[in-house]
JSON list of C-alpha atoms in Angstrom, two decimals:
[
{"chain": "A", "resi": 1, "resn": "MET", "atom": "CA", "xyz": [108.89, 42.81, 28.75]},
{"chain": "A", "resi": 2, "resn": "ILE", "atom": "CA", "xyz": [105.68, 44.40, 29.99]},
{"chain": "A", "resi": 3, "resn": "TYR", "atom": "CA", "xyz": [103.86, 43.06, 26.93]},
{"chain": "A", "resi": 4, "resn": "VAL", "atom": "CA", "xyz": [104.87, 39.50, 27.78]},
{"chain": "A", "resi": 5, "resn": "VAL", "atom": "CA", "xyz": [103.59, 39.87, 31.35]},
{"chain": "A", "resi": 6, "resn": "GLY", "atom": "CA", "xyz": [100.35, 41.42, 30.08]},
{"chain": "A", "resi": 7, "resn": "VAL", "atom": "CA", "xyz": [99.72, 38.65, 27.55]},
{"chain": "A", "resi": 8, "resn": "ALA", "atom": "CA", "xyz": [100.55, 35.97, 30.11]},
{"chain": "A", "resi": 9, "resn": "SER", "atom": "CA", "xyz": [98.13, 37.49, 32.63]},
{"chain": "A", "resi": 10, "resn": "LEU", "atom": "CA", "xyz": [95.37, 37.62, 30.00]},
{"chain": "A", "resi": 11, "resn": "ILE", "atom": "CA", "xyz": [95.91, 33.96, 29.12]},
{"chain": "A", "resi": 12, "resn": "ILE", "atom": "CA", "xyz": [95.83, 32.94, 32.78]},
{"chain": "A", "resi": 13, "resn": "PHE", "atom": "CA", "xyz": [92.70, 35.04, 33.37]},
{"chain": "A", "resi": 14, "resn": "TRP", "atom": "CA", "xyz": [91.02, 33.39, 30.35]},
{"chain": "A", "resi": 15, "resn": "LEU", "atom": "CA", "xyz": [91.92, 29.87, 31.50]},
{"chain": "A", "resi": 16, "resn": "VAL", "atom": "CA", "xyz": [90.64, 30.44, 35.03]},
{"chain": "A", "resi": 17, "resn": "PHE", "atom": "CA", "xyz": [87.42, 32.35, 34.39]},
{"chain": "A", "resi": 18, "resn": "TYR", "atom": "CA", "xyz": [86.23, 31.03, 31.01]},
{"chain": "A", "resi": 19, "resn": "ASP", "atom": "CA", "xyz": [83.04, 28.98, 31.31]},
{"chain": "A", "resi": 20, "resn": "ARG", "atom": "CA", "xyz": [83.80, 25.40, 30.16]},
{"chain": "A", "resi": 21, "resn": "PRO", "atom": "CA", "xyz": [80.97, 22.98, 31.02]},
{"chain": "A", "resi": 22, "resn": "ALA", "atom": "CA", "xyz": [81.31, 19.32, 30.05]},
{"chain": "A", "resi": 23, "resn": "ILE", "atom": "CA", "xyz": [77.65, 19.20, 28.98]},
{"chain": "A", "resi": 24, "resn": "LYS", "atom": "CA", "xyz": [75.36, 22.04, 27.99]},
{"chain": "A", "resi": 25, "resn": "MET", "atom": "CA", "xyz": [71.68, 21.73, 27.03]},
{"chain": "A", "resi": 26, "resn": "GLN", "atom": "CA", "xyz": [69.52, 24.69, 26.10]},
{"chain": "A", "resi": 27, "resn": "PHE", "atom": "CA", "xyz": [65.72, 24.38, 26.23]},
{"chain": "A", "resi": 28, "resn": "LYS", "atom": "CA", "xyz": [63.19, 26.76, 24.74]},
{"chain": "A", "resi": 29, "resn": "GLU", "atom": "CA", "xyz": [59.44, 26.31, 25.17]},
{"chain": "A", "resi": 30, "resn": "GLY", "atom": "CA", "xyz": [59.89, 22.67, 26.16]},
{"chain": "A", "resi": 31, "resn": "LYS", "atom": "CA", "xyz": [62.13, 21.69, 23.25]},
{"chain": "A", "resi": 32, "resn": "LEU", "atom": "CA", "xyz": [65.85, 20.98, 23.19]},
{"chain": "A", "resi": 33, "resn": "VAL", "atom": "CA", "xyz": [67.29, 23.73, 20.99]},
{"chain": "A", "resi": 34, "resn": "LYS", "atom": "CA", "xyz": [71.03, 23.29, 21.47]},
{"chain": "A", "resi": 35, "resn": "GLN", "atom": "CA", "xyz": [73.28, 20.68, 23.00]},
{"chain": "A", "resi": 36, "resn": "SER", "atom": "CA", "xyz": [77.01, 20.27, 23.38]},
{"chain": "A", "resi": 37, "resn": "GLY", "atom": "CA", "xyz": [79.22, 17.67, 24.98]},
{"chain": "A", "resi": 38, "resn": "ASN", "atom": "CA", "xyz": [78.98, 13.92, 25.31]},
{"chain": "A", "resi": 39, "resn": "ILE", "atom": "CA", "xyz": [75.50, 13.42, 26.78]},
{"chain": "A", "resi": 40, "resn": "PRO", "atom": "CA", "xyz": [74.44, 9.90, 27.84]},
{"chain": "A", "resi": 41, "resn": "HIS", "atom": "CA", "xyz": [71.47, 8.74, 25.80]},
{"chain": "A", "resi": 42, "resn": "GLY", "atom": "CA", "xyz": [69.23, 7.95, 28.77]},
{"chain": "A", "resi": 43, "resn": "PHE", "atom": "CA", "xyz": [69.86, 11.33, 30.42]},
{"chain": "A", "resi": 44, "resn": "LEU", "atom": "CA", "xyz": [69.13, 13.13, 27.14]},
{"chain": "A", "resi": 45, "resn": "MET", "atom": "CA", "xyz": [65.85, 11.25, 26.62]},
{"chain": "A", "resi": 46, "resn": "ASN", "atom": "CA", "xyz": [64.75, 11.83, 30.23]},
{"chain": "A", "resi": 47, "resn": "CYS", "atom": "CA", "xyz": [65.49, 15.58, 30.03]},
{"chain": "A", "resi": 48, "resn": "THR", "atom": "CA", "xyz": [63.61, 15.98, 26.74]},
{"chain": "A", "resi": 49, "resn": "GLU", "atom": "CA", "xyz": [60.65, 14.07, 28.22]},
{"chain": "A", "resi": 50, "resn": "ILE", "atom": "CA", "xyz": [60.63, 16.32, 31.32]},
{"chain": "A", "resi": 51, "resn": "ALA", "atom": "CA", "xyz": [60.77, 19.41, 29.11]},
{"chain": "A", "resi": 52, "resn": "HIS", "atom": "CA", "xyz": [57.98, 18.08, 26.88]},
{"chain": "A", "resi": 53, "resn": "LYS", "atom": "CA", "xyz": [55.64, 17.39, 29.81]},
{"chain": "A", "resi": 54, "resn": "THR", "atom": "CA", "xyz": [56.32, 20.70, 31.61]},
{"chain": "A", "resi": 55, "resn": "PRO", "atom": "CA", "xyz": [57.68, 23.26, 29.11]},
{"chain": "A", "resi": 56, "resn": "PHE", "atom": "CA", "xyz": [60.33, 25.70, 30.33]},
{"chain": "A", "resi": 57, "resn": "ASP", "atom": "CA", "xyz": [63.05, 27.98, 28.97]},
{"chain": "A", "resi": 58, "resn": "GLY", "atom": "CA", "xyz": [66.57, 27.72, 30.31]},
{"chain": "A", "resi": 59, "resn": "VAL", "atom": "CA", "xyz": [70.02, 26.17, 30.24]},
{"chain": "A", "resi": 60, "resn": "VAL", "atom": "CA", "xyz": [71.32, 23.09, 32.04]},
{"chain": "A", "resi": 61, "resn": "LYS", "atom": "CA", "xyz": [75.11, 22.80, 32.46]},
{"chain": "A", "resi": 62, "resn": "VAL", "atom": "CA", "xyz": [77.14, 19.95, 33.91]},
{"chain": "A", "resi": 63, "resn": "TYR", "atom": "CA", "xyz": [80.62, 20.60, 35.27]},
{"chain": "A", "resi": 64, "resn": "ILE", "atom": "CA", "xyz": [82.90, 17.64, 35.96]},
{"chain": "A", "resi": 65, "resn": "ASN", "atom": "CA", "xyz": [85.92, 17.90, 38.24]},
{"chain": "A", "resi": 66, "resn": "ARG", "atom": "CA", "xyz": [88.24, 15.18, 39.37]},
{"chain": "A", "resi": 67, "resn": "HIS", "atom": "CA", "xyz": [86.07, 14.25, 42.34]},
{"chain": "A", "resi": 68, "resn": "ASN", "atom": "CA", "xyz": [82.55, 15.55, 41.76]},
{"chain": "A", "resi": 69, "resn": "LYS", "atom": "CA", "xyz": [79.89, 16.47, 39.25]},
{"chain": "A", "resi": 70, "resn": "LYS", "atom": "CA", "xyz": [77.91, 19.69, 39.49]},
{"chain": "A", "resi": 71, "resn": "LEU", "atom": "CA", "xyz": [74.63, 20.59, 37.79]},
{"chain": "A", "resi": 72, "resn": "LYS", "atom": "CA", "xyz": [73.97, 24.28, 37.16]},
{"chain": "A", "resi": 73, "resn": "PHE", "atom": "CA", "xyz": [70.63, 25.66, 36.05]},
{"chain": "A", "resi": 74, "resn": "SER", "atom": "CA", "xyz": [69.70, 29.06, 34.66]},
{"chain": "A", "resi": 75, "resn": "LYS", "atom": "CA", "xyz": [67.05, 31.20, 36.34]},
{"chain": "A", "resi": 76, "resn": "GLY", "atom": "CA", "xyz": [64.42, 30.15, 33.80]},
{"chain": "A", "resi": 77, "resn": "VAL", "atom": "CA", "xyz": [64.33, 26.57, 35.12]},
{"chain": "A", "resi": 78, "resn": "PRO", "atom": "CA", "xyz": [61.80, 26.18, 37.96]},
{"chain": "A", "resi": 79, "resn": "GLY", "atom": "CA", "xyz": [62.83, 24.46, 41.19]},
{"chain": "A", "resi": 80, "resn": "ARG", "atom": "CA", "xyz": [60.58, 21.43, 40.73]},
{"chain": "A", "resi": 81, "resn": "ILE", "atom": "CA", "xyz": [62.02, 20.76, 37.28]},
{"chain": "A", "resi": 82, "resn": "GLN", "atom": "CA", "xyz": [65.55, 21.22, 38.62]},
{"chain": "A", "resi": 83, "resn": "GLN", "atom": "CA", "xyz": [64.89, 18.49, 41.16]},
{"chain": "A", "resi": 84, "resn": "ARG", "atom": "CA", "xyz": [63.45, 16.15, 38.52]},
{"chain": "A", "resi": 85, "resn": "ILE", "atom": "CA", "xyz": [66.53, 16.62, 36.32]},
{"chain": "A", "resi": 86, "resn": "LYS", "atom": "CA", "xyz": [68.83, 16.03, 39.32]},
{"chain": "A", "resi": 87, "resn": "ASN", "atom": "CA", "xyz": [66.95, 12.80, 40.04]},
{"chain": "A", "resi": 88, "resn": "VAL", "atom": "CA", "xyz": [67.53, 11.41, 36.52]},
{"chain": "A", "resi": 89, "resn": "PHE", "atom": "CA", "xyz": [71.18, 12.50, 36.29]},
{"chain": "A", "resi": 90, "resn": "PRO", "atom": "CA", "xyz": [73.38, 9.39, 35.86]},
{"chain": "A", "resi": 91, "resn": "HIS", "atom": "CA", "xyz": [76.22, 9.88, 38.35]},
{"chain": "A", "resi": 92, "resn": "GLU", "atom": "CA", "xyz": [77.68, 6.44, 37.58]},
{"chain": "A", "resi": 93, "resn": "SER", "atom": "CA", "xyz": [78.14, 7.23, 33.88]},
{"chain": "A", "resi": 94, "resn": "PHE", "atom": "CA", "xyz": [80.55, 10.05, 34.65]},
{"chain": "A", "resi": 95, "resn": "LYS", "atom": "CA", "xyz": [83.04, 8.16, 36.80]},
{"chain": "A", "resi": 96, "resn": "THR", "atom": "CA", "xyz": [86.65, 8.91, 36.07]},
{"chain": "A", "resi": 97, "resn": "VAL", "atom": "CA", "xyz": [88.75, 6.07, 34.76]},
{"chain": "A", "resi": 98, "resn": "ARG", "atom": "CA", "xyz": [91.58, 5.05, 37.05]},
{"chain": "A", "resi": 99, "resn": "LYS", "atom": "CA", "xyz": [94.73, 3.46, 35.80]},
{"chain": "A", "resi": 100, "resn": "VAL", "atom": "CA", "xyz": [95.06, -0.09, 37.02]},
{"chain": "A", "resi": 101, "resn": "LYS", "atom": "CA", "xyz": [98.50, -1.46, 37.65]},
{"chain": "A", "resi": 102, "resn": "TYR", "atom": "CA", "xyz": [98.83, -5.09, 36.77]},
{"chain": "A", "resi": 103, "resn": "LYS", "atom": "CA", "xyz": [101.20, -7.44, 38.52]},
{"chain": "A", "resi": 104, "resn": "LYS", "atom": "CA", "xyz": [103.61, -9.42, 36.44]},
{"chain": "A", "resi": 105, "resn": "ARG", "atom": "CA", "xyz": [102.93, -13.12, 36.31]},
{"chain": "A", "resi": 106, "resn": "ARG", "atom": "CA", "xyz": [105.55, -15.52, 37.44]},
{"chain": "A", "resi": 107, "resn": "ARG", "atom": "CA", "xyz": [106.44, -18.12, 34.88]}
]
């Protein structure tokens, strides 16, 4: 019985505290080294252009909740570059899809 409680607590701990970003981009010396997630094409091109013009090392993560989107940057990304990436982030592309209820037509 104690084993079941222990395993259940480990699973809950893993689900709550495991880092699961929707988008992750890793830059090294101004080049995109690694990417994961469904990244909009325009945002990807803008970020690679920013990194090419002003090289930096770091990670950019995007977390998406039901109501908001959050950009997280590692310590290697300077503040000015963080602001430039925030400015090109497409908030409209990440809107959640709502279910639309249709009314029945009268015949």
